């Protein structure tokens, strides 16, 4: 059965989306001539500032380009749906955002992205621009080994911390250190209730029978840790929170930031029902909640489901998470 | 077939959602003791200020309670899913928000809401509090007669204008005049691609066969103006824009605010593809775009589909639409 989408030609979906985004947010975003897949912050890049360049496949909106703006990322490289951008858009984005203090590439840990951004970094080095990379690896369901994990919704907090550091004009070494530190303290796990479907095919991209859920599924449909009948929201939340809290290893009195994220088709009512349980569990664990985000932050096209992210704050991360930002799709005063 | 939802008991969905919202946004929202279905802005109500109280059924989040906050609404009365709140929550909300300068009730034009809020207004008058009402009627597909139309996503702009007027400490007469003026200049039309399903039943609440769309469908599944096979996004947008532009009757050079809204399950990629066409049509019509919102602003649970709203701005409305607001789910600097 075909799923229904408000699109034109599936092969043009990303370019048409970009046209719609640039038309909607001219105060926030611009695109260099001859660089159709690079999006740059209107206010943000400036001389002496480390350029934070993020990116990856499309279909996760507002990730990535919704987080380009003053106080957060300086630019994004935009791939096709669920596909890494080739090196050129990453180079274009970096060149347009370059302030002479080096470039930090940040993106989720996926083989295609690593290959393409590494090539972009080499191309930049050849032009005399120092480029470093921090991979996000917050998806605790994707591997027992931190370095092998994928990057998912926790990106929001990790990019936010690094973006704030860069906006504060810290040098490349410091922005890189903070980015790694933020990533190491961020933990995400999701649950899928349905497949998404690609614009090109309009068919489910994997099989998840009605009535089933998959805990830990990745944002491109990568296998999770457990499939079974859908359980009540509180039980699902508990399963995820048990895993997150065990990984995080926080002490009573520690502070956290929380993100309850929609994978695309799951509306706010359900996210807030999940959050009621998340809040109860954090209170039970004696953790203090410094910031809460609830909504679609890192989606998987029209997938039904949600993810929960905890960032284990310290004083430094708290300050950076509170730093103001003004992006097309994320704003904080 | 049951649709899947991340909920517990369907009958508790609204109360659990409210618990999750209050836990997530304590800086923005509070709830009076003994008033479980009234939500009040933490900063907003103050002596001498007209209290703007909005409300209606749940299932449209972030409408209504996401728009409670400084610079927008002072309080909201929360009904069950797709059901008007009874009079008491509206009275509770108004009493908690009352600053001695009168209360303005604003909500969509639905029979149940009119009955219940009118009773609330009478109860307030008995306590010596002046209460007036402005109904929103922006859904142009719902009737040829403005006064009979339903209120839908245009609420965001209409509430925003009235909330700004109240925040500027204008008197009740003026806030009411502005609210009516804002409503008269706001026009919305939607398209549904799937039914939503109620938490209590988890079954589609109406029948919309796969491959079909319904233009003009209401946010509770009220019949639209035309059902037919789903067309490409540009054609759907053109059909809606033709109707909106004809109703609005703007002249070349006039300014508009635009909202491309998800009905719940439709992700940002599709909304921005619609917006690309909206922007092209507005440029063609010689209209200048002052503000654009894209995202889930007035949903219908997990319904797939979208709506487009145009507000025909004048100098007064432009100023009010630009007024800062700080709500749990809507922020503007």
XYZ file of C-alpha atoms in Angstrom, chain A residues 77-331:
255
model
C 25.512 20.481 4.284
C 22.322 18.856 3.016
C 22.179 15.329 1.596
C 19.402 13.528 -0.205
C 16.814 11.700 1.878
C 18.648 9.461 4.363
C 21.862 9.859 2.328
C 25.063 11.633 3.252
C 25.857 14.818 1.345
C 28.878 14.411 -0.924
C 32.049 16.332 0.068
C 31.321 19.420 -2.040
C 28.351 20.806 -0.046
C 30.356 20.359 3.160
C 33.246 22.289 1.585
C 30.839 24.962 0.300
C 29.263 25.300 3.744
C 32.647 25.511 5.462
C 34.038 28.084 3.040
C 30.991 30.311 3.403
C 31.070 30.057 7.205
C 34.847 30.245 7.619
C 35.986 33.003 9.962
C 39.676 32.131 9.878
C 39.658 30.295 13.230
C 39.115 26.807 11.861
C 36.125 24.622 11.059
C 34.488 22.011 13.256
C 32.418 19.415 11.431
C 29.786 17.719 13.573
C 27.388 15.038 12.423
C 25.978 11.668 13.389
C 28.275 8.665 13.228
C 27.261 6.998 9.923
C 29.772 5.468 7.520
C 28.685 7.545 4.506
C 28.839 10.803 6.423
C 32.263 9.963 7.860
C 33.662 9.228 4.411
C 32.262 12.352 2.782
C 33.004 14.830 5.558
C 36.538 13.412 5.895
C 37.080 14.118 2.218
C 35.706 17.605 2.729
C 38.136 18.137 5.612
C 41.036 17.086 3.387
C 39.919 19.482 0.663
C 39.773 22.289 3.212
C 43.239 21.465 4.562
C 44.529 21.760 1.006
C 43.206 25.316 1.014
C 44.916 25.995 4.313
C 41.791 25.811 6.471
C 42.071 23.687 9.580
C 39.121 21.313 9.852
C 38.362 18.949 12.705
C 35.533 16.498 13.284
C 33.418 15.414 16.239
C 30.993 12.568 15.611
C 27.823 12.311 17.671
C 27.193 8.878 19.159
C 24.240 9.301 21.512
C 22.058 6.342 20.432
C 22.705 3.857 23.239
C 20.658 1.155 21.498
C 22.916 1.063 18.460
C 25.995 -0.573 20.041
C 27.429 -1.400 23.458
C 30.570 0.493 22.394
C 30.249 4.283 22.530
C 32.466 4.914 19.477
C 30.367 2.604 17.321
C 27.044 4.210 18.222
C 24.955 6.280 15.844
C 24.082 9.914 16.357
C 20.367 10.700 16.718
C 18.173 13.260 18.510
C 20.789 14.069 21.148
C 22.427 16.044 18.341
C 20.266 18.966 19.390
C 21.933 19.298 22.792
C 25.410 18.373 21.524
C 25.341 20.859 18.631
C 23.850 23.448 21.019
C 26.751 23.154 23.464
C 29.376 23.331 20.709
C 27.557 26.166 18.948
C 27.422 28.180 22.144
C 31.151 27.620 22.691
C 31.897 28.842 19.168
C 29.546 31.814 19.585
C 31.511 32.739 22.731
C 34.589 32.960 20.452
C 36.423 30.089 22.119
C 39.346 28.688 20.080
C 39.051 25.518 17.985
C 40.731 23.334 20.638
C 38.179 24.390 23.213
C 35.145 24.079 20.926
C 36.304 20.594 19.975
C 36.860 19.608 23.606
C 33.407 20.865 24.570
C 31.775 19.078 21.629
C 33.346 15.765 22.704
C 32.424 16.384 26.300
C 28.803 17.197 25.368
C 28.567 14.079 23.222
C 30.015 11.853 25.951
C 27.308 13.026 28.366
C 24.306 12.652 26.028
C 22.177 9.498 25.820
C 19.215 8.724 23.548
C 16.928 5.783 22.944
C 13.876 5.588 20.709
C 10.847 3.487 19.934
C 9.266 3.079 16.507
C 5.559 2.326 16.034
C 5.548 2.348 12.258
C 7.900 2.449 9.323
C 8.550 5.677 7.501
C 8.273 5.754 3.735
C 10.669 7.402 1.303
C 9.388 10.150 -1.004
C 10.722 8.254 -4.027
C 8.784 5.049 -3.317
C 5.984 6.164 -0.990
C 6.149 2.655 0.439
C 7.124 1.548 3.955
C 10.911 1.234 3.982
C 10.804 -1.687 6.411
C 8.256 -4.018 7.860
C 6.769 -3.344 11.313
C 3.429 -5.110 11.660
C 0.462 -3.232 13.157
C 0.366 -3.637 16.917
C 4.131 -4.047 17.172
C 6.770 -1.624 18.371
C 10.525 -1.712 18.004
C 12.584 -0.365 20.880
C 15.882 1.192 19.890
C 15.177 1.447 16.182
C 17.444 3.933 14.394
C 16.241 7.023 12.570
C 16.687 5.362 9.185
C 15.006 2.155 10.284
C 18.175 0.478 11.553
C 17.284 -2.549 13.700
C 16.674 -1.867 17.383
C 17.192 -4.003 20.424
C 13.769 -5.564 20.818
C 10.536 -5.958 18.886
C 7.268 -6.835 20.570
C 3.634 -5.906 21.036
C 3.069 -2.199 21.730
C 2.871 -1.615 25.491
C 1.280 1.283 27.410
C 3.250 4.531 27.278
C 4.450 4.262 30.874
C 5.933 0.810 30.316
C 7.658 1.906 27.110
C 9.024 4.967 28.883
C 10.243 2.877 31.788
C 12.095 0.502 29.483
C 13.841 3.427 27.801
C 14.492 5.333 31.037
C 15.944 2.244 32.742
C 18.469 1.944 29.930
C 19.264 5.676 29.788
C 19.696 6.030 33.552
C 21.930 2.949 33.716
C 24.149 4.330 30.924
C 24.282 7.823 32.380
C 25.315 6.757 35.859
C 24.306 10.066 37.450
C 24.255 10.714 41.187
C 21.296 12.066 43.159
C 21.286 15.834 42.914
C 22.837 15.906 39.435
C 21.209 18.038 36.752
C 19.919 16.891 33.362
C 18.457 18.315 30.182
C 15.608 16.302 28.638
C 14.352 15.953 25.088
C 11.200 14.014 24.239
C 11.290 13.884 20.463
C 8.749 12.884 17.823
C 10.018 10.666 15.010
C 7.639 12.468 12.676
C 4.031 11.327 12.884
C 3.612 11.197 16.659
C 1.818 14.321 17.923
C 2.467 16.465 20.998
C -0.273 14.831 23.088
C 1.613 11.543 23.095
C 5.009 13.176 23.642
C 3.727 14.966 26.735
C 2.189 11.746 28.058
C 5.650 10.215 27.729
C 7.147 13.259 29.416
C 4.858 12.921 32.441
C 6.488 9.545 33.098
C 9.993 10.781 32.265
C 9.593 13.567 34.845
C 8.336 11.107 37.466
C 11.276 8.784 36.858
C 13.813 11.619 37.070
C 12.267 12.843 40.328
C 12.419 9.284 41.668
C 16.121 9.103 40.755
C 16.735 12.368 42.600
C 17.848 14.164 39.432
C 17.078 17.802 38.910
C 15.708 18.861 35.538
C 17.281 22.011 34.169
C 15.724 22.128 30.685
C 13.016 20.250 28.810
C 12.359 20.172 25.064
C 9.292 18.368 23.720
C 8.422 18.196 20.033
C 9.742 17.139 16.633
C 13.503 17.832 16.782
C 15.004 14.882 14.921
C 12.498 13.052 12.778
C 12.510 10.124 10.422
C 10.157 11.360 7.704
C 6.659 10.173 8.666
C 7.687 7.467 11.135
C 5.427 7.106 14.167
C 7.353 6.861 17.397
C 9.446 8.877 19.785
C 12.831 9.087 21.409
C 13.996 10.249 24.805
C 17.327 12.015 25.314
C 19.068 12.846 28.575
C 22.062 15.132 28.754
C 23.996 14.822 31.991
C 24.798 18.437 32.781
C 27.720 19.926 34.648
C 28.251 23.653 35.237
C 29.931 24.163 31.883
C 27.272 22.342 29.863
C 24.480 24.055 31.797
C 25.845 27.459 30.823
C 26.234 26.450 27.186
C 22.790 24.850 26.973
C 21.298 28.086 28.325
C 23.184 30.260 25.822
C 20.744 32.103 23.533
C 20.276 30.954 19.971
C 18.136 32.155 17.104
C 17.643 29.609 14.329
C 14.871 29.221 11.796
C 13.434 26.263 13.695
C 14.844 26.611 17.214
C 14.961 29.737 19.291
